[in-house]
Amino acid sequence: MLKIARDRFQGCLVGSVIGDCLGAPFEMQNWNENGIPRQKILSVINPKELADKYIQLKYTDDTAMAKSVCSSLLQCKEFDAVDLAKRFTEEYFKEPDRGYGSNIVFIFEQWKNAMKTELNFKNVLYPSTSQFDGKGSYGNGAAMRVSCIALFTLSLEDCIDLAKKASILTHSNKNGYNGAILQALSVRKAIRATCDIDPIVFVDELIDEMKHVESFSGEVKRNTESLYDWTRSQSFSFTHQLEIIKKLLIANNTESKENDVKLVNSVLGRDISAQQAVPAALYSFLRNLKFGFEETLYYAISLGGDTDTIAAMCGAIAGSYYGLKSIPHSWFDVCEFSREMQQFADDFFELHKS
Ligand code: F2R
Ligand code: MG
Ligand code: MG
Ligand code: MG
């Protein structure tokens, strides 16, 4: 039986939706190398001020897609590619204005057509593997939705395997799905931490895991009938980005936030790609371990760029470590779908009790 507190399951999924909702007002609004000033962030999301306001901060595609992964796993009790594809498609056509990536929507359109004739779902990966001249998407849209996989799976191997399968449905580029694996592994490690996290040990362990993962990676072949048919290719690696994170942590630039943001933005980046957004989210968590959930989220947003997604991924990792109790009540109250994400977390928790 898995011995992890319910509060940390809840922290993971609530942290994710809160990061999405709080980061969304700033998404792509600020590309200044110094990021977004703290005052500007506080003017929108200061929990003390939000407590007196009857407003709702809306979730975006990050949560819309995470919702489908959660409900598919909970209903099917296993990974089912066709079920998940259908849920993504239905969710998108129900609310297409949640701020989806500009290319992923073509996948939903192809699936919608396929849903008219069940037969076409024989190759559910066709739309994903056809994107970008067969290279597949490396957007961060797979990574932003896979945190719950660390709540569903028990073994490391299953966590990696399911994160990959849930990703390649839309993101068949190796950086798209490996970024998602790194996110799932980060959540897994954070939620299982039994004492104070040593950030260097945390990164070293991820380096070992990602070295293994990336040694088997390649683009998913176009038109393949198999989910497991990979070709190999080299170049960018998350393992290398983790080495950079380690150097940043050792330099320990926690005194001056401004200089740190500038450096992080120049060496890690914070754009819509998994290559930039996932390391930025992980670093935001590890760099702020002394400061707790709230400060961690401000920092993630302060990087600028893809703020909703970086904050959603960072929120999931941080929430897994600090638990729901560490999340300000007013953030929980004003963020759309917090309560439902808490319920999903409870359902994952209950799965492991039986
Ligand atoms: N789309 C957005 N934000 C845009 C602005 C929204 C704003 N709120 C507004 O409306 O004003 N955010 C959401 O998209 C990201 C997740 O995207 P996803 O799901 O990965 O989509 P996609 O289309 O697959 O990829 C995104 C873009 O990345 C580039 N790209 C990906 N693979 C590529 C490749 N192999 N070669 C070249 N370019 C590639 C393309 O520009 C894609 O359109 C999250 O931020 C979510 O919040
Ligand atoms: Mg949102
Ligand atoms: Mg979004
Ligand atoms: Mg985004």
Tab-separated table of C-alpha atoms and ligand atoms in Angstrom:
chain	number	residue	atom	x	y	z
A	1	MET	CA	0.000	0.000	0.000
A	2	LEU	CA	1.174	3.517	-0.848
A	3	LYS	CA	1.766	5.612	2.290
A	4	ILE	CA	1.377	9.207	1.176
A	5	ALA	CA	-0.891	11.719	2.924
A	6	ARG	CA	-4.149	12.670	1.185
A	7	ASP	CA	-3.194	16.320	1.672
A	8	ARG	CA	-0.262	15.894	-0.718
A	9	PHE	CA	-2.404	14.243	-3.406
A	10	GLN	CA	-4.758	17.218	-3.078
A	11	GLY	CA	-1.864	19.692	-3.071
A	12	CYS	CA	-0.647	18.275	-6.367
A	13	LEU	CA	-3.845	18.724	-8.372
A	14	VAL	CA	-5.075	21.853	-6.614
A	15	GLY	CA	-1.564	23.343	-6.970
A	16	SER	CA	-1.771	22.672	-10.684
A	17	VAL	CA	-5.134	24.357	-11.303
A	18	ILE	CA	-4.197	27.285	-9.073
A	19	GLY	CA	-0.952	27.796	-10.981
A	20	ASP	CA	-2.920	27.776	-14.227
A	21	CYS	CA	-5.578	30.241	-13.050
A	22	LEU	CA	-3.157	32.618	-11.294
A	23	GLY	CA	-0.583	32.490	-14.080
A	24	ALA	CA	-3.078	32.950	-16.929
A	25	PRO	CA	-3.547	36.736	-16.629
A	26	PHE	CA	0.184	37.133	-17.287
A	27	GLU	CA	0.672	34.548	-20.045
A	28	MET	CA	2.837	35.913	-22.876
A	29	GLN	CA	2.347	39.434	-21.513
A	30	ASN	CA	5.929	40.068	-20.533
A	31	TRP	CA	9.081	39.131	-22.387
A	32	ASN	CA	11.349	41.596	-20.578
A	33	GLU	CA	14.496	39.703	-19.553
A	34	ASN	CA	13.888	40.789	-15.951
A	35	GLY	CA	10.515	39.046	-15.926
A	36	ILE	CA	7.445	40.429	-14.180
A	37	PRO	CA	7.869	42.735	-11.141
A	38	ARG	CA	6.514	41.366	-7.869
A	39	GLN	CA	4.266	44.400	-7.393
A	40	LYS	CA	2.549	43.756	-10.696
A	41	ILE	CA	1.916	40.126	-9.763
A	42	LEU	CA	0.636	41.053	-6.314
A	43	SER	CA	-1.732	43.646	-7.764
A	44	VAL	CA	-3.611	40.786	-9.437
A	45	ILE	CA	-3.203	37.725	-7.198
A	46	ASN	CA	-2.352	38.852	-3.657
A	47	PRO	CA	-4.275	36.288	-1.547
A	48	LYS	CA	-5.111	38.867	1.145
A	49	GLU	CA	-6.819	41.122	-1.368
A	50	LEU	CA	-8.491	38.296	-3.250
A	51	ALA	CA	-10.137	37.180	-0.016
A	52	ASP	CA	-12.469	40.210	-0.139
A	53	LYS	CA	-13.331	39.916	-3.800
A	54	TYR	CA	-16.117	37.928	-5.376
A	55	ILE	CA	-14.243	37.119	-8.539
A	56	GLN	CA	-13.370	33.940	-10.329
A	57	LEU	CA	-10.059	33.336	-12.075
A	58	LYS	CA	-10.641	31.076	-15.056
A	59	TYR	CA	-8.652	27.980	-15.854
A	60	THR	CA	-7.185	27.475	-19.310
A	61	ASP	CA	-6.304	24.585	-21.650
A	62	ASP	CA	-3.741	23.346	-19.084
A	63	THR	CA	-6.515	22.352	-16.687
A	64	ALA	CA	-9.000	21.418	-19.422
A	65	MET	CA	-6.561	18.754	-20.627
A	66	ALA	CA	-5.468	17.656	-17.124
A	67	LYS	CA	-9.147	17.137	-16.333
A	68	SER	CA	-9.422	14.662	-19.239
A	69	VAL	CA	-6.327	12.718	-18.140
A	70	CYS	CA	-7.667	12.466	-14.574
A	71	SER	CA	-11.177	11.394	-15.566
A	72	SER	CA	-9.951	8.892	-18.159
A	73	LEU	CA	-7.575	7.165	-15.717
A	74	LEU	CA	-10.138	7.151	-12.927
A	75	GLN	CA	-12.937	5.758	-15.078
A	76	CYS	CA	-10.933	3.230	-17.124
A	77	LYS	CA	-8.600	2.267	-14.229
A	78	GLU	CA	-5.847	1.974	-16.843
A	79	PHE	CA	-4.458	4.006	-19.712
A	80	ASP	CA	-6.787	3.904	-22.724
A	81	ALA	CA	-5.521	5.986	-25.660
A	82	VAL	CA	-8.821	6.129	-27.541
A	83	ASP	CA	-10.821	7.045	-24.447
A	84	LEU	CA	-8.385	9.868	-23.653
A	85	ALA	CA	-8.405	11.148	-27.247
A	86	LYS	CA	-12.202	11.282	-27.157
A	87	ARG	CA	-12.222	13.155	-23.860
A	88	PHE	CA	-9.677	15.733	-25.134
A	89	THR	CA	-11.801	16.231	-28.236
A	90	GLU	CA	-15.122	16.561	-26.401
A	91	GLU	CA	-13.600	18.967	-23.883
A	92	TYR	CA	-12.135	21.127	-26.646
A	93	PHE	CA	-15.323	21.353	-28.691
A	94	LYS	CA	-17.343	22.108	-25.554
A	95	GLU	CA	-15.094	25.074	-24.722
A	96	PRO	CA	-12.708	25.906	-27.563
A	97	ASP	CA	-11.785	29.313	-26.088
A	98	ARG	CA	-9.685	28.072	-23.181
A	99	GLY	CA	-6.465	29.298	-24.876
A	100	TYR	CA	-5.254	26.113	-26.600
A	101	GLY	CA	-1.996	25.924	-28.567
A	102	SER	CA	-2.401	26.846	-32.203
A	103	ASN	CA	-1.491	23.438	-33.673
A	104	ILE	CA	-2.997	20.976	-31.212
A	105	VAL	CA	-6.472	22.057	-32.261
A	106	PHE	CA	-5.955	20.421	-35.688
A	107	ILE	CA	-5.521	17.101	-33.870
A	108	PHE	CA	-8.897	17.563	-32.165
A	109	GLU	CA	-10.493	18.308	-35.526
A	110	GLN	CA	-9.114	15.090	-37.013
A	111	TRP	CA	-10.254	13.086	-33.999
A	112	LYS	CA	-13.698	14.651	-34.230
A	113	ASN	CA	-13.948	13.336	-37.783
A	114	ALA	CA	-12.601	9.965	-36.662
A	115	MET	CA	-15.238	9.773	-33.937
A	116	LYS	CA	-17.880	9.647	-36.642
A	117	THR	CA	-16.423	6.320	-37.824
A	118	GLU	CA	-14.948	4.268	-34.956
A	119	LEU	CA	-12.736	2.450	-37.457
A	120	ASN	CA	-10.500	5.475	-37.999
A	121	PHE	CA	-9.427	5.336	-34.371
A	122	LYS	CA	-7.352	2.303	-35.286
A	123	ASN	CA	-4.494	4.729	-35.640
A	124	VAL	CA	-5.166	7.261	-32.934
A	125	LEU	CA	-1.590	8.566	-33.225
A	126	TYR	CA	-1.898	9.544	-36.877
A	127	PRO	CA	-2.777	13.247	-36.301
A	128	SER	CA	-0.026	13.756	-33.704
A	129	THR	CA	2.693	12.019	-35.699
A	130	SER	CA	1.774	13.956	-38.837
A	131	GLN	CA	2.281	17.381	-37.255
A	132	PHE	CA	5.262	19.571	-38.128
A	133	ASP	CA	6.256	17.467	-41.168
A	134	GLY	CA	6.263	14.319	-39.093
A	135	LYS	CA	8.470	15.758	-36.329
A	136	GLY	CA	5.558	16.111	-33.925
A	137	SER	CA	4.884	18.907	-31.440
A	138	TYR	CA	7.382	19.857	-28.741
A	139	GLY	CA	4.917	22.289	-27.150
A	140	ASN	CA	4.546	22.069	-23.370
A	141	GLY	CA	0.921	20.910	-23.762
A	142	ALA	CA	1.743	17.325	-22.829
A	143	ALA	CA	3.820	18.216	-19.770
A	144	MET	CA	1.165	20.600	-18.413
A	145	ARG	CA	-1.407	17.803	-18.062
A	146	VAL	CA	0.474	14.730	-16.780
A	147	SER	CA	1.016	15.464	-13.079
A	148	CYS	CA	-1.831	13.122	-12.062
A	149	ILE	CA	0.069	10.206	-13.599
A	150	ALA	CA	2.410	10.341	-10.602
A	151	LEU	CA	-0.688	9.899	-8.406
A	152	PHE	CA	-2.053	7.010	-10.429
A	153	THR	CA	1.050	4.852	-10.921
A	154	LEU	CA	3.044	2.993	-8.302
A	155	SER	CA	6.310	2.024	-9.980
A	156	LEU	CA	8.833	4.326	-11.612
A	157	GLU	CA	8.590	2.320	-14.841
A	158	ASP	CA	4.803	2.705	-14.991
A	159	CYS	CA	5.066	6.406	-14.284
A	160	ILE	CA	7.468	6.870	-17.215
A	161	ASP	CA	5.495	4.570	-19.502
A	162	LEU	CA	2.126	6.203	-18.847
A	163	ALA	CA	3.463	9.753	-19.017
A	164	LYS	CA	4.854	8.894	-22.441
A	165	LYS	CA	1.673	7.239	-23.688
A	166	ALA	CA	-0.540	10.097	-22.452
A	167	SER	CA	1.771	12.581	-24.180
A	168	ILE	CA	2.423	11.160	-27.617
A	169	LEU	CA	-1.286	11.255	-28.402
A	170	THR	CA	-0.731	14.946	-29.145
A	171	HIS	CA	3.028	15.505	-28.708
A	172	SER	CA	5.049	12.898	-30.585
A	173	ASN	CA	8.270	14.936	-30.664
A	174	LYS	CA	10.750	13.456	-28.185
A	175	ASN	CA	11.133	16.783	-26.417
A	176	GLY	CA	7.368	17.108	-26.070
A	177	TYR	CA	6.949	13.728	-24.391
A	178	ASN	CA	10.259	13.652	-22.497
A	179	GLY	CA	9.364	17.021	-20.971
A	180	ALA	CA	6.141	15.422	-19.767
A	181	ILE	CA	8.064	12.484	-18.314
A	182	LEU	CA	10.349	14.898	-16.449
A	183	GLN	CA	7.287	16.699	-15.048
A	184	ALA	CA	5.679	13.430	-13.898
A	185	LEU	CA	8.950	12.252	-12.331
A	186	SER	CA	9.371	15.574	-10.523
A	187	VAL	CA	5.898	15.283	-9.011
A	188	ARG	CA	6.574	11.652	-8.116
A	189	LYS	CA	9.753	12.577	-6.287
A	190	ALA	CA	8.214	15.603	-4.520
A	191	ILE	CA	5.139	13.733	-3.280
A	192	ARG	CA	7.229	10.840	-1.979
A	193	ALA	CA	9.786	12.978	-0.137
A	194	THR	CA	9.731	11.909	3.502
A	195	CYS	CA	12.033	14.605	4.865
A	196	ASP	CA	13.322	18.014	3.802
A	197	ILE	CA	14.320	17.934	0.139
A	198	ASP	CA	17.977	18.496	-0.656
A	199	PRO	CA	17.656	20.198	-4.058
A	200	ILE	CA	21.004	18.894	-5.334
A	201	VAL	CA	20.137	15.284	-4.458
A	202	PHE	CA	16.698	15.797	-6.057
A	203	VAL	CA	18.295	16.968	-9.328
A	204	ASP	CA	20.977	14.271	-9.276
A	205	GLU	CA	18.311	11.586	-9.016
A	206	LEU	CA	16.340	13.149	-11.879
A	207	ILE	CA	19.535	13.274	-13.957
A	208	ASP	CA	19.977	9.530	-13.509
A	209	GLU	CA	16.349	8.847	-14.404
A	210	MET	CA	16.270	11.155	-17.422
A	211	LYS	CA	19.608	9.815	-18.716
A	212	HIS	CA	17.943	6.431	-18.888
A	213	VAL	CA	14.723	7.820	-20.395
A	214	GLU	CA	16.513	9.890	-23.037
A	215	SER	CA	18.827	7.096	-24.096
A	216	PHE	CA	15.760	5.297	-25.467
A	217	SER	CA	14.058	8.295	-27.065
A	218	GLY	CA	13.333	9.231	-30.610
A	219	GLU	CA	10.518	10.733	-32.633
A	220	VAL	CA	7.492	8.519	-32.892
A	221	LYS	CA	7.354	7.222	-36.473
A	222	ARG	CA	4.712	8.734	-38.663
A	223	ASN	CA	1.821	6.431	-39.537
A	224	THR	CA	2.991	3.775	-37.153
A	225	GLU	CA	0.346	1.397	-35.856
A	226	SER	CA	2.322	0.741	-32.708
A	227	LEU	CA	2.653	2.972	-29.677
A	228	TYR	CA	6.107	1.581	-29.061
A	229	ASP	CA	7.892	2.061	-32.358
A	230	TRP	CA	10.534	4.742	-31.840
A	231	THR	CA	13.318	6.056	-34.029
A	232	ARG	CA	16.311	7.643	-32.347
A	233	SER	CA	17.569	11.175	-32.748
A	234	GLN	CA	20.031	13.351	-30.898
A	235	SER	CA	20.506	17.054	-29.975
A	236	PHE	CA	18.713	18.856	-27.080
A	237	SER	CA	18.433	16.873	-23.853
A	238	PHE	CA	16.603	17.425	-20.571
A	239	THR	CA	19.518	15.711	-18.852
A	240	HIS	CA	21.698	18.616	-19.943
A	241	GLN	CA	19.117	21.153	-18.734
A	242	LEU	CA	19.104	19.386	-15.353
A	243	GLU	CA	22.885	19.842	-15.174
A	244	ILE	CA	22.299	23.563	-15.755
A	245	ILE	CA	19.659	23.631	-13.004
A	246	LYS	CA	22.177	22.007	-10.678
A	247	LYS	CA	24.740	24.699	-11.477
A	248	LEU	CA	22.159	27.419	-10.840
A	249	LEU	CA	21.252	25.854	-7.501
A	250	ILE	CA	24.876	25.534	-6.466
A	251	ALA	CA	25.450	29.207	-7.374
A	252	ASN	CA	22.513	29.759	-4.969
A	253	ASN	CA	21.419	33.141	-6.209
A	254	THR	CA	18.513	33.396	-3.780
A	255	GLU	CA	19.490	36.802	-2.400
A	256	SER	CA	18.729	38.898	-5.464
A	257	LYS	CA	15.570	37.729	-7.230
A	258	GLU	CA	15.981	40.219	-10.089
A	259	ASN	CA	19.458	39.014	-11.098
A	260	ASP	CA	18.357	35.420	-10.693
A	261	VAL	CA	15.324	35.808	-12.992
A	262	LYS	CA	17.493	37.432	-15.646
A	263	LEU	CA	20.017	34.590	-15.499
A	264	VAL	CA	17.366	31.864	-15.455
A	265	ASN	CA	15.569	33.401	-18.416
A	266	SER	CA	18.786	33.486	-20.395
A	267	VAL	CA	19.985	29.944	-19.613
A	268	LEU	CA	16.728	27.982	-19.223
A	269	GLY	CA	14.109	30.127	-20.984
A	270	ARG	CA	10.345	30.258	-20.310
A	271	ASP	CA	8.562	29.881	-23.614
A	272	ILE	CA	5.799	27.593	-24.882
A	273	SER	CA	8.165	24.675	-25.603
A	274	ALA	CA	8.565	21.763	-23.199
A	275	GLN	CA	12.345	22.260	-23.489
A	276	GLN	CA	12.083	25.652	-21.742
A	277	ALA	CA	8.930	25.503	-19.645
A	278	VAL	CA	9.504	22.212	-17.795
A	279	PRO	CA	13.028	23.039	-16.526
A	280	ALA	CA	11.802	26.565	-15.591
A	281	ALA	CA	8.965	25.063	-13.504
A	282	LEU	CA	11.238	22.564	-11.770
A	283	TYR	CA	13.890	25.179	-11.029
A	284	SER	CA	11.226	27.522	-9.603
A	285	PHE	CA	10.291	24.808	-7.109
A	286	LEU	CA	13.830	23.827	-6.112
A	287	ARG	CA	15.149	27.374	-5.870
A	288	ASN	CA	12.406	28.402	-3.448
A	289	LEU	CA	12.428	25.434	-1.083
A	290	LYS	CA	13.202	27.722	1.853
A	291	PHE	CA	10.208	29.933	1.115
A	292	GLY	CA	7.119	27.698	0.744
A	293	PHE	CA	4.245	27.337	-1.744
A	294	GLU	CA	3.116	30.954	-2.066
A	295	GLU	CA	6.577	32.398	-2.753
A	296	THR	CA	7.317	29.539	-5.128
A	297	LEU	CA	4.299	30.405	-7.222
A	298	TYR	CA	5.157	34.129	-7.314
A	299	TYR	CA	8.623	33.206	-8.505
A	300	ALA	CA	7.333	30.887	-11.262
A	301	ILE	CA	5.049	33.641	-12.557
A	302	SER	CA	7.763	36.283	-12.237
A	303	LEU	CA	9.792	34.572	-14.961
A	304	GLY	CA	7.244	35.844	-17.495
A	305	GLY	CA	6.590	34.093	-20.826
A	306	ASP	CA	4.349	31.023	-20.531
A	307	THR	CA	3.283	31.881	-16.990
A	308	ASP	CA	0.095	29.798	-16.698
A	309	THR	CA	1.829	26.631	-17.784
A	310	ILE	CA	5.043	27.128	-15.819
A	311	ALA	CA	3.002	27.989	-12.722
A	312	ALA	CA	0.664	25.007	-13.278
A	313	MET	CA	3.588	22.565	-13.491
A	314	CYS	CA	5.477	24.214	-10.639
A	315	GLY	CA	2.255	24.369	-8.591
A	316	ALA	CA	1.776	20.615	-9.029
A	317	ILE	CA	5.315	19.829	-7.866
A	318	ALA	CA	5.196	22.309	-4.970
A	319	GLY	CA	1.671	21.252	-3.943
A	320	SER	CA	2.822	17.620	-3.885
A	321	TYR	CA	5.567	18.516	-1.450
A	322	TYR	CA	3.882	21.102	0.813
A	323	GLY	CA	0.328	19.721	0.617
A	324	LEU	CA	-3.050	21.449	0.250
A	325	LYS	CA	-2.721	22.970	3.734
A	326	SER	CA	0.035	25.245	2.413
A	327	ILE	CA	-2.151	26.799	-0.317
A	328	PRO	CA	-3.851	30.076	0.662
A	329	HIS	CA	-7.624	29.598	1.098
A	330	SER	CA	-8.484	32.615	-0.989
A	331	TRP	CA	-6.525	31.196	-3.943
A	332	PHE	CA	-8.465	27.964	-3.598
A	333	ASP	CA	-11.740	29.916	-3.479
A	334	VAL	CA	-11.205	32.210	-6.449
A	335	CYS	CA	-9.693	29.670	-8.836
A	336	GLU	CA	-12.241	27.922	-11.010
A	337	PHE	CA	-12.261	24.099	-10.700
A	338	SER	CA	-10.130	23.907	-7.512
A	339	ARG	CA	-12.795	21.914	-5.723
A	340	GLU	CA	-13.169	19.473	-8.603
A	341	MET	CA	-9.398	18.951	-8.764
A	342	GLN	CA	-9.419	18.239	-5.037
A	343	GLN	CA	-12.086	15.602	-5.674
A	344	PHE	CA	-9.974	14.010	-8.443
A	345	ALA	CA	-7.060	13.889	-5.976
A	346	ASP	CA	-9.291	12.202	-3.392
A	347	ASP	CA	-10.338	9.638	-5.994
A	348	PHE	CA	-6.711	8.831	-6.858
A	349	PHE	CA	-5.947	8.558	-3.158
A	350	GLU	CA	-8.840	6.129	-2.634
A	351	LEU	CA	-7.605	3.948	-5.519
A	352	HIS	CA	-4.475	3.142	-3.552
A	353	LYS	CA	-6.353	2.332	-0.371
A	354	SER	CA	-8.212	-0.603	-1.882
B	1	F2R	N1	-1.587	28.770	-26.560
B	1	F2R	C1	-1.340	29.277	-25.467
B	1	F2R	N2	-1.154	30.605	-25.339
B	1	F2R	C2	-1.272	31.495	-26.471
B	1	F2R	C3	-1.901	32.751	-26.033
B	1	F2R	C4	-3.173	32.513	-25.284
B	1	F2R	C5	-3.578	33.811	-24.673
B	1	F2R	N3	-4.143	33.619	-23.357
B	1	F2R	C6	-4.502	34.580	-25.573
B	1	F2R	O1	-5.370	33.973	-26.195
B	1	F2R	O2	-4.294	35.775	-25.662
B	1	F2R	N4	-1.244	28.560	-24.328
B	1	F2R	C7	-1.406	27.169	-24.288
B	1	F2R	O3	-0.535	26.599	-25.266
B	1	F2R	C8	0.587	25.943	-24.636
B	1	F2R	C9	0.462	24.478	-24.884
B	1	F2R	O4	0.515	24.297	-26.270
B	1	F2R	P1	0.473	22.838	-26.899
B	1	F2R	O5	-0.696	22.123	-26.365
B	1	F2R	O6	1.780	22.221	-26.755
B	1	F2R	O7	0.161	23.222	-28.409
B	1	F2R	P2	0.941	22.966	-29.781
B	1	F2R	O8	0.120	23.661	-30.801
B	1	F2R	O9	1.189	21.518	-29.954
B	1	F2R	O10	2.371	23.661	-29.604
B	1	F2R	C10	2.480	25.013	-29.257
B	1	F2R	C11	3.348	25.763	-30.254
B	1	F2R	O11	4.700	25.361	-30.160
B	1	F2R	C12	5.336	25.475	-31.439
B	1	F2R	N5	5.844	24.136	-31.842
B	1	F2R	C13	5.568	22.948	-31.255
B	1	F2R	N6	6.218	21.947	-31.878
B	1	F2R	C14	6.916	22.484	-32.877
B	1	F2R	C15	7.784	21.948	-33.881
B	1	F2R	N7	8.067	20.640	-33.963
B	1	F2R	N8	8.345	22.822	-34.763
B	1	F2R	C16	8.071	24.154	-34.672
B	1	F2R	N9	7.250	24.724	-33.749
B	1	F2R	C17	6.687	23.902	-32.860
B	1	F2R	C18	4.261	25.966	-32.403
B	1	F2R	O12	4.323	27.353	-32.488
B	1	F2R	C19	2.991	25.505	-31.710
B	1	F2R	O13	1.856	26.229	-32.086
B	1	F2R	C20	0.503	26.285	-23.186
B	1	F2R	O14	1.216	27.472	-22.944
B	1	F2R	C21	-0.975	26.551	-22.958
B	1	F2R	O15	-1.182	27.421	-21.885
B	2	MG	MG	-6.497	29.515	-16.081
B	3	MG	MG	-3.015	27.644	-20.862
B	4	MG	MG	0.534	28.475	-21.215
